[in-house]
mmCIF file of the C-alpha atoms, coordinates in Angstrom:
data_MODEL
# 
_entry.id   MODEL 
# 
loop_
_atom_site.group_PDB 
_atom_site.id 
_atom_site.type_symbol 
_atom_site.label_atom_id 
_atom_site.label_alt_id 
_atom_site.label_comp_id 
_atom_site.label_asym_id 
_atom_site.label_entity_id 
_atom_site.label_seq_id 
_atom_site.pdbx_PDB_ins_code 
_atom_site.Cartn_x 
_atom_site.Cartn_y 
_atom_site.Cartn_z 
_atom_site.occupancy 
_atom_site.B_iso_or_equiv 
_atom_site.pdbx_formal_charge 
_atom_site.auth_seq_id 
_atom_site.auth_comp_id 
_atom_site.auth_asym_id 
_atom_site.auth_atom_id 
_atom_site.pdbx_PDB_model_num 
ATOM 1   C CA . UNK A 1 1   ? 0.000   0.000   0.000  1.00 0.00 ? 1   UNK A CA 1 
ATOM 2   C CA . UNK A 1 2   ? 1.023   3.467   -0.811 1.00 0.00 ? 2   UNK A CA 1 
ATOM 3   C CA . UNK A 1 3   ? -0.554  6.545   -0.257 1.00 0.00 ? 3   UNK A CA 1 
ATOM 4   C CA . UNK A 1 4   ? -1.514  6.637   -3.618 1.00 0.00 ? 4   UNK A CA 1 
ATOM 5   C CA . UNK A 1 5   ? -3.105  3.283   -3.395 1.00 0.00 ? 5   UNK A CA 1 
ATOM 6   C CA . UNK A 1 6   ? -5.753  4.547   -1.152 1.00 0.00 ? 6   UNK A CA 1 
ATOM 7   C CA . UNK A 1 7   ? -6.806  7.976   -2.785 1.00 0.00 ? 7   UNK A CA 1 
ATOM 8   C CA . UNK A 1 8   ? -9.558  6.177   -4.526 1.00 0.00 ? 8   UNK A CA 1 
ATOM 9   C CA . UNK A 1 9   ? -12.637 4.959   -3.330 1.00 0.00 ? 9   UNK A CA 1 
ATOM 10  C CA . UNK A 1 10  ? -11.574 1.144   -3.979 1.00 0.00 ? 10  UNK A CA 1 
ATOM 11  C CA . UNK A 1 11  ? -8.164  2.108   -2.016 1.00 0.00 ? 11  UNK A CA 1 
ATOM 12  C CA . UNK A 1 12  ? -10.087 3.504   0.963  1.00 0.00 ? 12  UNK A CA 1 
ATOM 13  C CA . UNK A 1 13  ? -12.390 0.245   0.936  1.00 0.00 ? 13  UNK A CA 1 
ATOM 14  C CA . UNK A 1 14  ? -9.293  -1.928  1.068  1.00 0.00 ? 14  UNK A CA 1 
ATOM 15  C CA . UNK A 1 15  ? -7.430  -0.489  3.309  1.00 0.00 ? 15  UNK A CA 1 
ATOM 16  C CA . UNK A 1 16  ? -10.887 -0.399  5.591  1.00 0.00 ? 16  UNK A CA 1 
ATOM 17  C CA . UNK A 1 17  ? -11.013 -4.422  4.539  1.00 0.00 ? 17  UNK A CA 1 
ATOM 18  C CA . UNK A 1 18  ? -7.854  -4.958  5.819  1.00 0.00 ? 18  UNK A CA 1 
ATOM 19  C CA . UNK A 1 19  ? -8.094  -2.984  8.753  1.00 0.00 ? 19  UNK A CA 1 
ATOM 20  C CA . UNK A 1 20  ? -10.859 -5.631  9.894  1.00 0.00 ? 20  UNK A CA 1 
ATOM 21  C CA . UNK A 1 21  ? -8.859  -8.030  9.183  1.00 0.00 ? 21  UNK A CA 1 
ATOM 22  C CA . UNK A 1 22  ? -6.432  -6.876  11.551 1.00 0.00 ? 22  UNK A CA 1 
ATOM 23  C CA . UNK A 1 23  ? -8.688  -6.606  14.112 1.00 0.00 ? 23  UNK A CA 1 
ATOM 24  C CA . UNK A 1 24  ? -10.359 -10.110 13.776 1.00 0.00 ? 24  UNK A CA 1 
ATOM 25  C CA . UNK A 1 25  ? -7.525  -11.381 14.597 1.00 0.00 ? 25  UNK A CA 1 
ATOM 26  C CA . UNK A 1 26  ? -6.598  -9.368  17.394 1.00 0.00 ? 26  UNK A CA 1 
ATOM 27  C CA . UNK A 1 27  ? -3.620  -7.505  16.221 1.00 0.00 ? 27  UNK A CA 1 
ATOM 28  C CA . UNK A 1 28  ? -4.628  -3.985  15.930 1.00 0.00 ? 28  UNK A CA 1 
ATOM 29  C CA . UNK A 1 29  ? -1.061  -3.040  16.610 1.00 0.00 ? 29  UNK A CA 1 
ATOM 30  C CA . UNK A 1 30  ? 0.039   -4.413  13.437 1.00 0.00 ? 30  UNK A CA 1 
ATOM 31  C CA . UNK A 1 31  ? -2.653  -2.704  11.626 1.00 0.00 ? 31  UNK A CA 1 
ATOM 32  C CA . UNK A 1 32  ? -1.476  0.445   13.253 1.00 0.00 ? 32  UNK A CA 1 
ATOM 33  C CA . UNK A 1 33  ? 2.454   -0.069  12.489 1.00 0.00 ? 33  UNK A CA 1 
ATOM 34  C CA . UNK A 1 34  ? 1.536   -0.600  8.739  1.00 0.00 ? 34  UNK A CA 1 
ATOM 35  C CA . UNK A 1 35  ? -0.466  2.685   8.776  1.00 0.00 ? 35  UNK A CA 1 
ATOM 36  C CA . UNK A 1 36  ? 2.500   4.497   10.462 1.00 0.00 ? 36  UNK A CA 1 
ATOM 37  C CA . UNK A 1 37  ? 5.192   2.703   8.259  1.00 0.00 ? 37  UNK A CA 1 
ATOM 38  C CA . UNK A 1 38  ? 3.049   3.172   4.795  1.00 0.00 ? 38  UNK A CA 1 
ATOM 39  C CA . UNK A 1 39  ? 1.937   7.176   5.929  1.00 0.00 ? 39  UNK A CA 1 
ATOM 40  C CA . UNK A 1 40  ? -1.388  6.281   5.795  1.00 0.00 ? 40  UNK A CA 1 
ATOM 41  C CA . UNK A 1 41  ? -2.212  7.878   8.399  1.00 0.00 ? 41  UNK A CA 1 
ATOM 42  C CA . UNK A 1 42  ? -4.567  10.708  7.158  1.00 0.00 ? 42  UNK A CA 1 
ATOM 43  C CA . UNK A 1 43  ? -6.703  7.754   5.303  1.00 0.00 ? 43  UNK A CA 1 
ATOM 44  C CA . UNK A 1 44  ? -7.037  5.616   7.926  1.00 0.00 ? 44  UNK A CA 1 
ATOM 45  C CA . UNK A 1 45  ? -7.759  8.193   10.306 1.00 0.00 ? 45  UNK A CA 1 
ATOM 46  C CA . UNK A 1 46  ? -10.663 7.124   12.975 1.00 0.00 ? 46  UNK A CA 1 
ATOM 47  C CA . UNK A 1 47  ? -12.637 9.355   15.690 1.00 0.00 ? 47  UNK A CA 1 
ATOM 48  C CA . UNK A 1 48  ? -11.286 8.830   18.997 1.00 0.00 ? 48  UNK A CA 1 
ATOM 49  C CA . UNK A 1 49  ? -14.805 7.077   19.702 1.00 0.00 ? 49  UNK A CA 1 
ATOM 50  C CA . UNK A 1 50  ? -14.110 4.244   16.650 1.00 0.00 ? 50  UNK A CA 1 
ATOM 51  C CA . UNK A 1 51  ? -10.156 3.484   17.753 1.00 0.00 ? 51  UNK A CA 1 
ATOM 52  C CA . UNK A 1 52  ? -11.529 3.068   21.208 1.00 0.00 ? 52  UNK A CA 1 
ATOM 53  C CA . UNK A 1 53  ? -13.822 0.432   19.948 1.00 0.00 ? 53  UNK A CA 1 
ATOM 54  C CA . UNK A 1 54  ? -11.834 -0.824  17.797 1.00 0.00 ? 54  UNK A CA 1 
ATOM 55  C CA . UNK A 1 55  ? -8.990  -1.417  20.064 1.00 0.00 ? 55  UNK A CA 1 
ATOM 56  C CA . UNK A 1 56  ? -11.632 -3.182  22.073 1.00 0.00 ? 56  UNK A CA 1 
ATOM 57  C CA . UNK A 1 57  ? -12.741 -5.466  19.839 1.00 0.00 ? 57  UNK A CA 1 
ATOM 58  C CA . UNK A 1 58  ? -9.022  -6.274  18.467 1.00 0.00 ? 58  UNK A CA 1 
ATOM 59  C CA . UNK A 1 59  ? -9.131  -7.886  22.759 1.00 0.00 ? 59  UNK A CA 1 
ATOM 60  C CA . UNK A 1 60  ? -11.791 -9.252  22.264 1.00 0.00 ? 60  UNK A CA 1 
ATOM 61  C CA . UNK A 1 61  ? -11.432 -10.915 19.219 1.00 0.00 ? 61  UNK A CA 1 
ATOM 62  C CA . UNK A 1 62  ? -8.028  -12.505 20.683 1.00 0.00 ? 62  UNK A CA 1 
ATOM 63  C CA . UNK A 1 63  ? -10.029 -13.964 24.029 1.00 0.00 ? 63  UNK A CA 1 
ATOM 64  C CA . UNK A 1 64  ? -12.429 -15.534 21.633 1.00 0.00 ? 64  UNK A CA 1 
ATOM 65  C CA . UNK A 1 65  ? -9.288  -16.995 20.042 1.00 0.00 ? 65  UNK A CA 1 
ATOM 66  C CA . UNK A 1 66  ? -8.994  -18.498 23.264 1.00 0.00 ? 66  UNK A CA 1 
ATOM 67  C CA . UNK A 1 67  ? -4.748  -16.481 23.016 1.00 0.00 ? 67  UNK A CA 1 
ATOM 68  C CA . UNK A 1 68  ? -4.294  -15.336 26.611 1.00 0.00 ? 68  UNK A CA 1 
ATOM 69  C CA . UNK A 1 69  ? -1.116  -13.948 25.825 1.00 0.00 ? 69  UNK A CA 1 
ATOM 70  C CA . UNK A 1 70  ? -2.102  -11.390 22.894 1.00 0.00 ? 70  UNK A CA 1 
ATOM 71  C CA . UNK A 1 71  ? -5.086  -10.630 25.172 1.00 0.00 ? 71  UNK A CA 1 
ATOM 72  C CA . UNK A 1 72  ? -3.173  -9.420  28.232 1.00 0.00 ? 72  UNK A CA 1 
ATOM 73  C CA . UNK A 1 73  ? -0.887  -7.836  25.785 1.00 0.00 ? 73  UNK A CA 1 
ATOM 74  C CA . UNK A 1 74  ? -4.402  -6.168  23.811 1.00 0.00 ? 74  UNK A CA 1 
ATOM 75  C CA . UNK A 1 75  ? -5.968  -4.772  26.841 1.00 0.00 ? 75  UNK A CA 1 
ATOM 76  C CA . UNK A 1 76  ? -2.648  -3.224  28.184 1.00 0.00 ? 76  UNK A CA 1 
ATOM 77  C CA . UNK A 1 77  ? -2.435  -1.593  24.825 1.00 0.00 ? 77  UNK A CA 1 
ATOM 78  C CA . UNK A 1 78  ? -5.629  -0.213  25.375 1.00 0.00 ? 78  UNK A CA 1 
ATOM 79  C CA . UNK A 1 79  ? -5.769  0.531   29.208 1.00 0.00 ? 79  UNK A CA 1 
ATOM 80  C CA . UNK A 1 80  ? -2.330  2.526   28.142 1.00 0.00 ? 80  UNK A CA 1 
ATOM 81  C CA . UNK A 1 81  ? -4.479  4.731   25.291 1.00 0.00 ? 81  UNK A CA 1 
ATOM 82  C CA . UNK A 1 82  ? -7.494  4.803   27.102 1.00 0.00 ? 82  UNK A CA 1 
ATOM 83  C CA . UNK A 1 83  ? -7.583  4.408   30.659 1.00 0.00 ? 83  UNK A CA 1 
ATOM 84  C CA . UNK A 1 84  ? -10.564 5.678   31.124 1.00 0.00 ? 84  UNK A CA 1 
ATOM 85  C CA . UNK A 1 85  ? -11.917 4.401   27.977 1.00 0.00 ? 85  UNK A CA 1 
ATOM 86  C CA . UNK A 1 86  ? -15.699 3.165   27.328 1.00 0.00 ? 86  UNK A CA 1 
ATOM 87  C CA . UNK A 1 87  ? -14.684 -0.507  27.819 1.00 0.00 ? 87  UNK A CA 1 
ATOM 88  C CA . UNK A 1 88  ? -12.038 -0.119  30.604 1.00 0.00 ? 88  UNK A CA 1 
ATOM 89  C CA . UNK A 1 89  ? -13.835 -1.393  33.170 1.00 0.00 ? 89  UNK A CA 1 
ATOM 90  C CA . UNK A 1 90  ? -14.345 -4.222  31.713 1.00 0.00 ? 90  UNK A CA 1 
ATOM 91  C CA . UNK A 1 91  ? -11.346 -4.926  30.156 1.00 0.00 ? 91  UNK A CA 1 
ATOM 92  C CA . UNK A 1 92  ? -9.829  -4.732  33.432 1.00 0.00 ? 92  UNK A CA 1 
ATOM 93  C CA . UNK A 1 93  ? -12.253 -7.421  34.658 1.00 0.00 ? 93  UNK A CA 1 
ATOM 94  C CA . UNK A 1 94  ? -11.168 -9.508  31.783 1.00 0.00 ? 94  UNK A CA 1 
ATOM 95  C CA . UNK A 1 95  ? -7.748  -9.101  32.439 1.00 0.00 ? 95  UNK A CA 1 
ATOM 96  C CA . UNK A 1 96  ? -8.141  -10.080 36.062 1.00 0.00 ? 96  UNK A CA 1 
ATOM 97  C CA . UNK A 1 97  ? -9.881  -12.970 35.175 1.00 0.00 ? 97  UNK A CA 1 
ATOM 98  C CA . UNK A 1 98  ? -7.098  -14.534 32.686 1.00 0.00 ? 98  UNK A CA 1 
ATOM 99  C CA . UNK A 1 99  ? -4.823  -13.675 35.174 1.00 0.00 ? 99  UNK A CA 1 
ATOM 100 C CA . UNK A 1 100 ? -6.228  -15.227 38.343 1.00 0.00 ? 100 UNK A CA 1 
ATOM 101 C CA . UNK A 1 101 ? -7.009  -18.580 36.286 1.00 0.00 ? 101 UNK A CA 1 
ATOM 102 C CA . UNK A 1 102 ? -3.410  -18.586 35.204 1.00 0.00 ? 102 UNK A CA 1 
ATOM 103 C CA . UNK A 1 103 ? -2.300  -18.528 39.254 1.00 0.00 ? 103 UNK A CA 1 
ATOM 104 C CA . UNK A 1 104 ? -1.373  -14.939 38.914 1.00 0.00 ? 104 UNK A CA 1 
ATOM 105 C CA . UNK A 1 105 ? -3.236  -13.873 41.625 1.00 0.00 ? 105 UNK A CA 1 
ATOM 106 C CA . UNK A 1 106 ? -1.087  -10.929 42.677 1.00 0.00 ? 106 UNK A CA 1 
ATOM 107 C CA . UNK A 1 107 ? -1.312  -9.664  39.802 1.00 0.00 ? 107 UNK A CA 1 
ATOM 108 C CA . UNK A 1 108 ? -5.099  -10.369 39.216 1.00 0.00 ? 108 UNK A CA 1 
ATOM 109 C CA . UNK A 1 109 ? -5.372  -8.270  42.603 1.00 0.00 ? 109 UNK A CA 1 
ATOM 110 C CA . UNK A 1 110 ? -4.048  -4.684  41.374 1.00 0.00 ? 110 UNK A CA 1 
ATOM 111 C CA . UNK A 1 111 ? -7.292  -5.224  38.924 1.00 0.00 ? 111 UNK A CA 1 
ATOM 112 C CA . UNK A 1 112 ? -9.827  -6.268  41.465 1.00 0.00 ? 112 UNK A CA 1 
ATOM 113 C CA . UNK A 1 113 ? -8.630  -3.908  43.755 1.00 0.00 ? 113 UNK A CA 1 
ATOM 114 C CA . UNK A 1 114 ? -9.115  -0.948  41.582 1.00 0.00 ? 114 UNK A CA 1 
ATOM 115 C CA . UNK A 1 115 ? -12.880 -2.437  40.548 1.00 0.00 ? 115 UNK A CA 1 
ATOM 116 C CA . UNK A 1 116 ? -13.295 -3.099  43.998 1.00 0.00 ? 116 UNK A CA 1 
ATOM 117 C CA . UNK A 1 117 ? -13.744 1.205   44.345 1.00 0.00 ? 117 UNK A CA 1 
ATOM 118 C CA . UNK A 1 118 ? -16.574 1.551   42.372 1.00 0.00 ? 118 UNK A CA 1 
ATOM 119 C CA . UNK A 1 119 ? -19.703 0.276   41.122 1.00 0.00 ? 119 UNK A CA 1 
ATOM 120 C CA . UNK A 1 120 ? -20.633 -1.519  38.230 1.00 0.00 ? 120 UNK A CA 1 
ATOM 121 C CA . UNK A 1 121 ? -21.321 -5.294  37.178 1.00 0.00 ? 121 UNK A CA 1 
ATOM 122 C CA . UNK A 1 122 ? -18.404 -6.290  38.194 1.00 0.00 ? 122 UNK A CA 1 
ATOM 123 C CA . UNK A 1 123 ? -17.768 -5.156  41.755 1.00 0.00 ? 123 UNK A CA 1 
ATOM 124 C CA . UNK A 1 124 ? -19.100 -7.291  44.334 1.00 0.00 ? 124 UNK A CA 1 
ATOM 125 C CA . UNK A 1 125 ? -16.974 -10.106 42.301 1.00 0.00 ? 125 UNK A CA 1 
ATOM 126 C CA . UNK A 1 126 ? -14.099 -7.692  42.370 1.00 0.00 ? 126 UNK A CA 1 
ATOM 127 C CA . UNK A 1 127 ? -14.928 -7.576  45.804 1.00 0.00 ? 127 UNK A CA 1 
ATOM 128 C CA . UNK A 1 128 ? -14.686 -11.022 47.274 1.00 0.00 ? 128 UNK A CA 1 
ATOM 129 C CA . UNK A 1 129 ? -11.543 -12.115 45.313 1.00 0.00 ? 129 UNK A CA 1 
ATOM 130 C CA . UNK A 1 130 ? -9.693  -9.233  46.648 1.00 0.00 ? 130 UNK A CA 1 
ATOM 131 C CA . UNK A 1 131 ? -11.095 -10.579 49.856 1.00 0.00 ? 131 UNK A CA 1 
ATOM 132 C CA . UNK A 1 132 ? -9.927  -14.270 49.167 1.00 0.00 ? 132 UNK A CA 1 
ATOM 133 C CA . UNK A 1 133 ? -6.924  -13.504 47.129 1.00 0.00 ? 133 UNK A CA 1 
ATOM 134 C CA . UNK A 1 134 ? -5.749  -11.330 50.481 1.00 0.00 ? 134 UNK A CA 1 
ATOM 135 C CA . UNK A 1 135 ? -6.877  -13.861 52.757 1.00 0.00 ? 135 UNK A CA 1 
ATOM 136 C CA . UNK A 1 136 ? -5.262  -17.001 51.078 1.00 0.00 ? 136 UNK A CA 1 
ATOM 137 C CA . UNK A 1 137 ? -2.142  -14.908 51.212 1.00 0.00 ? 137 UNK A CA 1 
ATOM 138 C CA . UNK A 1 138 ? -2.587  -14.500 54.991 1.00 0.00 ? 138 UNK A CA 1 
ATOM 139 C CA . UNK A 1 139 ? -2.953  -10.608 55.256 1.00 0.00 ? 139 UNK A CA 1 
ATOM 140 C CA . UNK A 1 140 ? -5.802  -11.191 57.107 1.00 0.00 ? 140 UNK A CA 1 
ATOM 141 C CA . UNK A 1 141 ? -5.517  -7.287  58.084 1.00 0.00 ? 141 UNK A CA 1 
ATOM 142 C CA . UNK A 1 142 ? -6.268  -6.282  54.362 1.00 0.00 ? 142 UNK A CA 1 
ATOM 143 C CA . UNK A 1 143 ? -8.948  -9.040  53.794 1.00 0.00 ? 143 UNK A CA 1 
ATOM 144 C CA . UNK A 1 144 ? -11.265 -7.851  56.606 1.00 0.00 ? 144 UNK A CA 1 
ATOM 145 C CA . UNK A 1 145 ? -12.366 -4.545  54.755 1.00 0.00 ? 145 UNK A CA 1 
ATOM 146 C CA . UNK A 1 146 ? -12.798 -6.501  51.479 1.00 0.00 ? 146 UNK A CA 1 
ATOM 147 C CA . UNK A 1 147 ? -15.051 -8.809  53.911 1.00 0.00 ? 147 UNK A CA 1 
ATOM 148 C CA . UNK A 1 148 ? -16.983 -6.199  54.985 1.00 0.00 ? 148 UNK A CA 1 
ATOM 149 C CA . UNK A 1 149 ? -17.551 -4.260  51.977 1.00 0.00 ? 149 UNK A CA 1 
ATOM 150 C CA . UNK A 1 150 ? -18.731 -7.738  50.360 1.00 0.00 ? 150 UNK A CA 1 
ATOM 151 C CA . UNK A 1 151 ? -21.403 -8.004  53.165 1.00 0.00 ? 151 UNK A CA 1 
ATOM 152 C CA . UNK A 1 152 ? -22.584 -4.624  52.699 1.00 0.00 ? 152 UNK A CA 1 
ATOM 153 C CA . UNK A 1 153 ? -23.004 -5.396  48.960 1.00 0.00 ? 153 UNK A CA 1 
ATOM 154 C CA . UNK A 1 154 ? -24.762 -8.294  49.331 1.00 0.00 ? 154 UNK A CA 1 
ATOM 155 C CA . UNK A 1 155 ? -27.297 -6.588  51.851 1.00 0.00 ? 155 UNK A CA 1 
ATOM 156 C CA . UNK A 1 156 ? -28.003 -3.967  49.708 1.00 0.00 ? 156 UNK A CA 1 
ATOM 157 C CA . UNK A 1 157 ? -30.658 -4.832  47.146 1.00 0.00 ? 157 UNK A CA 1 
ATOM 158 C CA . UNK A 1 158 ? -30.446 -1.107  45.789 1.00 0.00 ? 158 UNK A CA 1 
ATOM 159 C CA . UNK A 1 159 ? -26.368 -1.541  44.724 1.00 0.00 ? 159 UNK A CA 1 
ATOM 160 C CA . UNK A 1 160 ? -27.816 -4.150  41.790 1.00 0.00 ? 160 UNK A CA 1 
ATOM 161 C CA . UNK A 1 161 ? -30.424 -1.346  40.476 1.00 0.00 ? 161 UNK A CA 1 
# 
């Protein structure tokens, strides 16, 4: 591709073809690089709305692909670009969640902690593995408010509205 390439219509469509191509298969980065390396930039330019979502998706796409690696490495792309991006939350929550079923529980925390602080559909899990993850370490000290929070969450039928 060439800058030329992509001044026509059928340019533009390709480069937009292989841009989802890219991100099907969860390498958005790569998509980006060749933009950058070919100075494509001005015709492959997105709102800041569409790269959010797209950098999303690329994730996604590489969970469904079952790629744990490319994942974790997907989301900290985004959470670097975006950190308070539409999908951060939950990419956060994904990220956790590979991380704690790979043993990686420490790390896992730093994730649940920070969902832990607010509320959306994934706090009160947040919760109670911050509260487990701290008590299976024995730091029974930081575990307790976890505990406690989780109660109050539970009791509170209005948290879930």
């Amino acid at each position: 591709f060439s800058s030329h390439d992509t001044e026509s219509d059928e340019g533009r469509q390709a480069l937009s073809l292989l841009r989802d191509v890219y991100i099907e298969m969860g390498d958005k980065g790569s998509f980006d690089a060749l933009v950058k390396e070919n100075k494509l930039g001005r015709l492959a330019r997105l709102d800041l709305s569409e790269e959010d979502s797209l950098t999303y998706e690329s994730a996604m796409n590489a969970l469904r692909q079952k790629d744990t690696a490319k994942t974790i490495q997907n989301i900290q792309s985004y959470l670097e670009q975006y950190p308070e991006g539409l999908f951060a939350i939950s990419l956060r929550f994904q990220r956790a969640e590979i991380l704690f079923k790979q043993g990686k529980k420490e790390q896992a925390l730093e994730d649940y902690i920070y969902l832990a602080e607010v509320q959306h559909q994934y706090t009160e899990r947040s919760i109670r593995q911050s509260a487990s993850i701290h008590f299976t370490a024995k730091r029974f000290d930081k575990a307790l408010p976890y505990y406690r929070k989780a109660e109050k969450v539970a009791s509170n039928p209005e948290f879930y509205q």
